[in-house]
Short mmCIF file of C-alpha atoms in Angstrom, two decimals:
data_model
loop_
_atom_site.label_atom_id
_atom_site.label_comp_id
_atom_site.label_asym_id
_atom_site.label_seq_id
_atom_site.Cartn_x
_atom_site.Cartn_y
_atom_site.Cartn_z
CA MET A 1 -1.28 -13.14 -9.07
CA ASN A 2 0.52 -16.72 -8.61
CA SER A 3 0.21 -18.13 -4.70
CA THR A 4 1.87 -20.25 -2.87
CA PRO A 5 0.54 -23.81 -2.34
CA ASP A 6 1.98 -24.23 1.26
CA GLY A 7 0.93 -22.33 3.88
CA ASN A 8 3.78 -23.35 6.37
CA ALA A 9 6.22 -21.71 3.52
CA ALA A 10 7.01 -19.03 6.06
CA GLU A 11 8.37 -21.12 8.67
CA GLN A 12 9.87 -23.49 5.44
CA ASP A 13 11.73 -19.79 4.68
CA ASP A 14 13.22 -19.89 8.18
CA SER A 15 14.31 -23.40 8.70
CA ALA A 16 16.61 -23.28 5.12
CA GLY A 17 18.54 -20.45 5.84
CA ARG A 18 16.35 -18.11 2.77
CA ALA A 19 17.09 -20.67 0.37
CA GLY A 20 15.75 -20.31 -2.95
CA LEU A 21 15.29 -16.79 -2.86
CA PRO A 22 15.09 -15.21 -5.94
CA ILE A 23 18.53 -12.39 -6.92
CA LEU A 24 16.63 -9.16 -7.83
CA ARG A 25 17.91 -6.04 -9.12
CA THR A 26 18.14 -3.32 -6.41
CA PRO A 27 14.41 -3.81 -5.41
CA ILE A 28 11.80 -1.40 -3.92
CA LEU A 29 9.21 -2.92 -1.64
CA ILE A 30 5.12 -1.88 -1.89
CA ALA A 31 3.24 -3.09 0.77
CA ALA A 32 -1.00 -2.54 1.70
CA PHE A 33 -2.88 -4.09 4.55
CA SER A 34 -6.55 -4.15 4.57
CA GLY A 35 -8.54 -3.15 7.46
CA TRP A 36 -7.78 0.14 9.74
CA ASN A 37 -5.50 1.47 7.10
CA ASP A 38 -7.52 0.97 4.17
CA GLY A 39 -10.15 3.59 3.25
CA ALA A 40 -12.17 2.17 0.16
CA ASP A 41 -9.92 -0.46 0.12
CA ALA A 42 -7.83 2.11 -2.18
CA ALA A 43 -4.58 1.02 -0.67
CA THR A 44 -5.08 -2.96 -1.49
CA ALA A 45 -5.86 -2.39 -4.75
CA ALA A 46 -2.98 -0.74 -5.33
CA VAL A 47 -1.12 -3.36 -5.02
CA GLU A 48 -3.23 -5.54 -6.11
CA HIS A 49 -3.67 -3.72 -9.32
CA LEU A 50 0.55 -4.14 -9.35
CA ALA A 51 0.42 -7.63 -9.18
CA LEU A 52 -1.92 -8.97 -11.85
CA GLU A 53 -0.11 -6.04 -14.33
CA TRP A 54 3.45 -7.20 -13.24
CA ASP A 55 2.08 -10.32 -13.77
CA ALA A 56 3.83 -11.40 -9.49
CA THR A 57 4.74 -14.70 -8.46
CA SER A 58 4.12 -14.97 -4.52
CA ILE A 59 7.61 -16.54 -2.90
CA TRP A 60 6.62 -16.49 0.30
CA GLU A 61 2.75 -16.52 3.40
CA ILE A 62 3.08 -16.03 6.36
CA GLU A 63 1.40 -18.56 8.71
CA PRO A 64 -1.90 -17.03 9.58
CA ASP A 65 -2.68 -19.20 13.22
CA ASP A 66 -0.24 -17.36 14.87
CA PHE A 67 -1.21 -13.80 13.83
CA TYR A 68 -4.98 -13.81 13.19
CA ASP A 69 -8.54 -14.02 15.32
CA TYR A 70 -10.16 -15.94 13.05
CA GLN A 71 -13.37 -14.75 14.89
CA SER A 72 -12.38 -11.15 13.59
CA THR A 73 -10.73 -11.81 11.01
CA ARG A 74 -12.81 -14.66 9.37
CA PRO A 75 -11.27 -17.40 6.97
CA THR A 76 -13.99 -17.75 3.55
CA ILE A 77 -15.39 -20.24 1.49
CA ARG A 78 -14.97 -20.54 -1.80
CA GLN A 79 -16.35 -22.64 -4.36
CA ARG A 80 -14.42 -24.83 -7.11
CA GLY A 81 -16.16 -26.07 -9.93
CA GLY A 82 -19.37 -25.53 -8.18
CA VAL A 83 -18.64 -29.25 -6.34
CA THR A 84 -15.65 -28.35 -4.14
CA ARG A 85 -15.43 -25.95 -1.56
CA HIS A 86 -12.11 -24.37 -0.47
CA ILE A 87 -11.31 -22.73 3.06
CA GLU A 88 -9.25 -19.30 2.18
CA TRP A 89 -7.17 -18.29 5.00
CA PRO A 90 -6.67 -14.43 5.85
CA VAL A 91 -2.80 -14.72 5.58
CA THR A 92 -0.46 -11.82 4.00
CA SER A 93 1.92 -12.86 1.10
CA MET A 94 5.01 -11.50 -0.45
CA SER A 95 5.53 -11.59 -4.53
CA VAL A 96 7.77 -10.52 -6.49
CA CYS A 97 7.92 -8.69 -9.92
CA VAL A 98 10.70 -8.86 -12.54
CA LEU A 99 10.82 -5.95 -14.29
CA SER A 100 12.51 -6.51 -17.32
CA ALA A 101 12.05 -2.91 -18.52
CA HIS A 102 13.40 -1.47 -16.03
CA ASP A 103 16.49 -1.56 -13.85
CA ARG A 104 15.19 -2.82 -10.70
CA ASP A 105 12.34 -5.11 -9.65
CA VAL A 106 9.91 -4.90 -7.02
CA VAL A 107 8.43 -7.01 -3.97
CA LEU A 108 4.56 -6.74 -3.25
CA VAL A 109 3.23 -7.42 0.46
CA LEU A 110 -0.38 -7.87 0.98
CA GLY A 111 -2.68 -9.40 3.37
CA PRO A 112 -5.12 -7.99 6.41
CA GLU A 113 -4.16 -6.25 9.10
CA PRO A 114 -2.77 -8.58 11.82
CA ASN A 115 -4.74 -8.84 15.27
CA TYR A 116 -1.53 -10.52 17.55
CA ARG A 117 1.87 -10.03 17.99
CA TRP A 118 2.78 -7.88 15.87
CA ARG A 119 6.34 -6.79 16.56
CA SER A 120 6.95 -10.48 15.49
CA PHE A 121 4.74 -10.46 12.48
CA CYS A 122 7.17 -7.33 11.26
CA ALA A 123 9.80 -9.00 12.05
CA ARG A 124 9.53 -11.79 9.54
CA ILE A 125 8.81 -9.31 6.80
CA VAL A 126 11.75 -7.32 7.24
CA GLU A 127 14.03 -10.36 8.02
CA LEU A 128 12.82 -11.38 4.45
CA ALA A 129 13.07 -8.01 2.78
CA GLU A 130 17.03 -8.04 3.69
CA ALA A 131 16.94 -11.50 2.67
CA LEU A 132 16.01 -10.47 -0.92
CA GLU A 133 17.79 -7.08 -0.62
CA VAL A 134 15.21 -4.58 -0.42
CA GLU A 135 16.39 -0.97 -1.10
CA MET A 136 13.07 1.18 -0.05
CA THR A 137 9.88 0.26 1.41
CA VAL A 138 6.58 2.35 0.06
CA MET A 139 3.75 1.48 2.63
CA LEU A 140 0.50 2.44 1.21
CA GLY A 141 -2.61 3.81 3.29
CA ALA A 142 -6.12 5.27 2.77
CA LEU A 143 -7.71 7.29 5.46
CA LEU A 144 -12.05 8.29 5.59
CA ALA A 145 -11.52 12.09 5.36
CA ASP A 146 -13.43 15.09 4.78
CA THR A 147 -12.94 15.63 1.13
CA PRO A 148 -15.50 15.92 -1.71
CA HIS A 149 -15.10 13.04 -4.36
CA THR A 150 -15.40 16.07 -7.42
CA ARG A 151 -12.03 16.95 -6.33
CA PRO A 152 -8.04 15.46 -6.98
CA VAL A 153 -7.70 13.05 -3.85
CA PRO A 154 -5.14 14.31 -1.32
CA VAL A 155 -2.11 12.20 -0.89
CA SER A 156 0.32 13.10 1.53
CA GLY A 157 3.65 11.52 1.77
CA THR A 158 6.04 11.53 5.11
CA ALA A 159 9.34 9.94 5.64
CA GLU A 160 10.32 8.44 9.64
CA THR A 161 13.67 9.87 9.38
CA SER A 162 14.72 13.79 8.83
CA ASP A 163 17.79 11.99 6.88
CA ALA A 164 15.37 10.48 4.59
CA ALA A 165 12.52 13.02 3.93
CA LYS A 166 15.48 15.40 2.86
CA ARG A 167 16.94 12.91 0.56
CA LEU A 168 13.22 12.88 -1.12
CA GLY A 169 11.53 15.82 -0.41
CA LEU A 170 8.94 14.54 2.31
CA GLU A 171 7.66 16.04 5.40
CA LEU A 172 8.78 14.81 8.56
CA SER A 173 5.96 12.55 10.41
CA ARG A 174 4.72 14.91 13.00
CA TYR A 175 1.86 12.49 13.59
CA GLU A 176 1.03 11.65 17.48
CA GLY A 177 -1.34 8.69 18.09
CA PRO A 178 -2.62 5.53 17.08
CA THR A 179 -1.33 3.93 14.32
CA GLY A 180 -1.90 0.42 12.14
CA ILE A 181 0.38 -2.12 10.66
CA THR A 182 1.80 0.33 8.28
CA GLY A 183 3.28 2.79 11.00
CA VAL A 184 4.28 -0.11 12.89
CA LEU A 185 6.20 -1.77 9.75
CA SER A 186 7.44 0.90 8.69
CA ASP A 187 8.98 1.90 11.92
CA ALA A 188 10.75 -1.75 11.76
CA PHE A 189 11.64 -0.99 8.15
CA VAL A 190 13.37 2.54 9.84
CA GLN A 191 15.12 0.67 12.90
CA ALA A 192 16.76 -1.93 10.13
CA GLY A 193 18.33 1.01 8.45
CA ILE A 194 15.97 0.17 5.34
CA PRO A 195 14.45 3.47 4.37
CA SER A 196 10.71 4.01 4.39
CA VAL A 197 8.25 6.01 2.83
CA SER A 198 4.14 6.10 3.50
CA LEU A 199 2.18 7.59 1.49
CA TRP A 200 -1.50 7.86 2.47
CA ALA A 201 -4.69 9.25 0.29
CA ALA A 202 -7.43 10.69 1.67
CA VAL A 203 -11.25 9.16 0.58
CA PRO A 204 -14.38 10.67 0.84
CA HIS A 205 -16.03 9.15 4.28
CA TYR A 206 -19.87 9.68 2.87
CA VAL A 207 -18.57 6.91 -0.06
CA ALA A 208 -16.22 4.80 1.96
CA HIS A 209 -18.59 1.74 1.79
CA THR A 210 -17.24 1.34 -2.08
CA THR A 211 -14.03 0.60 -3.47
CA ASN A 212 -12.80 4.16 -4.93
CA PRO A 213 -10.35 3.56 -7.82
CA LYS A 214 -9.82 7.56 -8.26
CA ALA A 215 -7.80 6.93 -4.90
CA THR A 216 -5.91 3.89 -5.56
CA LEU A 217 -4.64 6.05 -8.59
CA ALA A 218 -3.73 8.88 -6.94
CA LEU A 219 -1.33 6.35 -5.11
CA LEU A 220 -0.16 4.78 -7.66
CA THR A 221 0.40 8.29 -10.00
CA ASN A 222 2.30 9.29 -6.42
CA VAL A 223 4.08 5.55 -6.44
CA ALA A 224 5.43 6.07 -10.09
CA SER A 225 6.33 9.46 -8.98
CA VAL A 226 8.49 9.22 -5.96
CA THR A 227 10.15 5.73 -7.34
CA GLY A 228 10.81 6.39 -11.05
CA LEU A 229 8.74 2.89 -11.51
CA PRO A 230 7.35 2.93 -14.96
CA ILE A 231 3.47 1.77 -13.50
CA PRO A 232 1.06 0.68 -15.89
CA LEU A 233 -2.53 1.70 -15.52
CA GLY A 234 -4.21 -0.08 -17.33
CA THR A 235 -8.17 0.93 -17.43
CA LEU A 236 -8.07 2.59 -13.89
CA PRO A 237 -8.07 5.72 -15.31
CA HIS A 238 -11.55 5.29 -17.11
CA ARG A 239 -12.68 3.11 -14.05
CA ALA A 240 -11.91 6.56 -12.01
CA GLU A 241 -14.27 8.72 -14.43
CA GLU A 242 -16.58 5.94 -14.26
CA TRP A 243 -17.06 5.96 -10.18
CA GLU A 244 -16.86 9.78 -10.04
CA GLN A 245 -19.73 10.15 -12.48
CA SER A 246 -21.64 7.51 -10.60
CA ILE A 247 -20.90 9.07 -7.21
CA SER A 248 -22.39 12.55 -8.38
CA GLU A 249 -25.52 11.17 -10.01
CA MET A 250 -26.06 9.40 -6.34
CA THR A 251 -25.04 12.71 -4.65
CA SER A 252 -27.51 15.19 -6.98
CA ASP A 253 -30.20 13.30 -6.24
CA ASP A 254 -30.21 14.01 -2.69
CA GLU A 255 -30.59 18.17 -1.99
CA ASP A 256 -29.01 17.70 1.96
CA MET A 257 -26.17 15.63 0.38
CA ALA A 258 -25.95 18.13 -2.81
CA ALA A 259 -25.35 20.91 -0.39
CA TYR A 260 -23.21 18.70 1.86
CA VAL A 261 -20.81 17.81 -1.33
CA HIS A 262 -20.77 21.61 -2.40
CA GLU A 263 -19.86 22.61 1.18
CA LEU A 264 -16.73 19.94 1.17
CA GLU A 265 -15.85 21.51 -2.68
CA GLN A 266 -15.77 25.12 -1.14
CA ALA A 267 -13.78 24.03 1.89
CA SER A 268 -11.70 22.14 -0.29
CA ASP A 269 -10.77 24.75 -3.10
CA GLU A 270 -9.75 27.51 -0.53
CA ASP A 271 -7.51 24.98 1.25
CA LEU A 272 -6.02 22.29 -0.90
CA ASP A 273 -2.16 23.14 0.26
CA ASP A 274 -2.44 23.41 4.08
CA THR A 275 -4.51 20.01 4.72
CA MET A 276 -2.39 17.29 2.58
CA LEU A 277 1.05 17.53 1.19
CA ARG A 278 2.09 17.95 -2.82
CA ILE A 279 4.30 15.81 -4.31
CA ASP A 280 6.83 16.86 -6.77
CA GLY A 281 6.77 14.15 -8.87
CA GLU A 282 10.37 14.69 -10.60
CA GLN A 283 12.48 16.62 -7.87
CA LEU A 284 11.18 13.07 -6.00
CA ALA A 285 11.99 11.13 -9.02
CA ALA A 286 15.59 12.66 -8.99
CA GLU A 287 16.32 12.89 -5.49
CA PHE A 288 15.43 9.32 -4.76
CA GLU A 289 17.62 7.94 -7.94
CA LYS A 290 20.87 9.93 -6.03
CA TYR A 291 20.28 8.57 -3.09
CA LEU A 292 20.53 4.93 -4.82
CA ARG A 293 23.64 5.94 -6.79
CA ARG A 294 25.42 6.51 -3.62
CA ARG A 295 24.36 3.98 -1.58
CA ASP A 296 25.94 1.77 -4.60
CA ASP A 297 29.27 4.16 -4.66
CA GLU A 298 29.56 3.38 -0.62
CA ASP A 299 29.12 -0.54 -0.94
#
């Protein structure tokens, strides 16, 4: 993915009245943030996968000094050619993917969950999304849960308004409690009149220390179902199989862990549908296309 050379691009865009932004075709915005919202890196890995597969071009970065505590979210030193050291700051970037073989384009948002001023942070993203005429947003997240690694990854899909839930066949969110930046940003989009859907993968808490390509694959499969986007999966299915096999070998070597996984498997087999929403991909894609056609007719 191409990078924006100037970390102050966000400020320059604001002062330039959004001049120079690309013209996109009925774009969909997909966002993920590392940290609290990103168990086993599953959500951010999904956006990174899309950025690589679709050759994303970065168009904007949020100036990090306003939103990050560098003692909590530290910058990273990188080597260049084994000689020059380079500082990478914890920035949130927005990039665009032009899908020449499809009738719509994609905007990707990726970065660490900010430490400060969440409302101002979200306002900047929403403003640029409006300038790009984003039609719909999809927030990706991953949570740690009592789910076995040997079963299909549960993915829940929710919409933040009753109208959006009805159109896309998703449940209306009834969650009450602490939320992360994905919840705040999703609400900011809804308040701005941009439909927002959230997809969350449940990842096994006992292997949260390692990246989980199986959960990433599940998220991307559901993104494709909801949006109708032609998402290339590449080697991800193979990597997911290898990951599951390696975790199975690791847990089988420990009797207590093997017994625990077996208990989770039994519970999962008995109560799959009651714990997480199963998405009907064909129905959702059809309803989404109907909704977009109605919006075009109204315009």
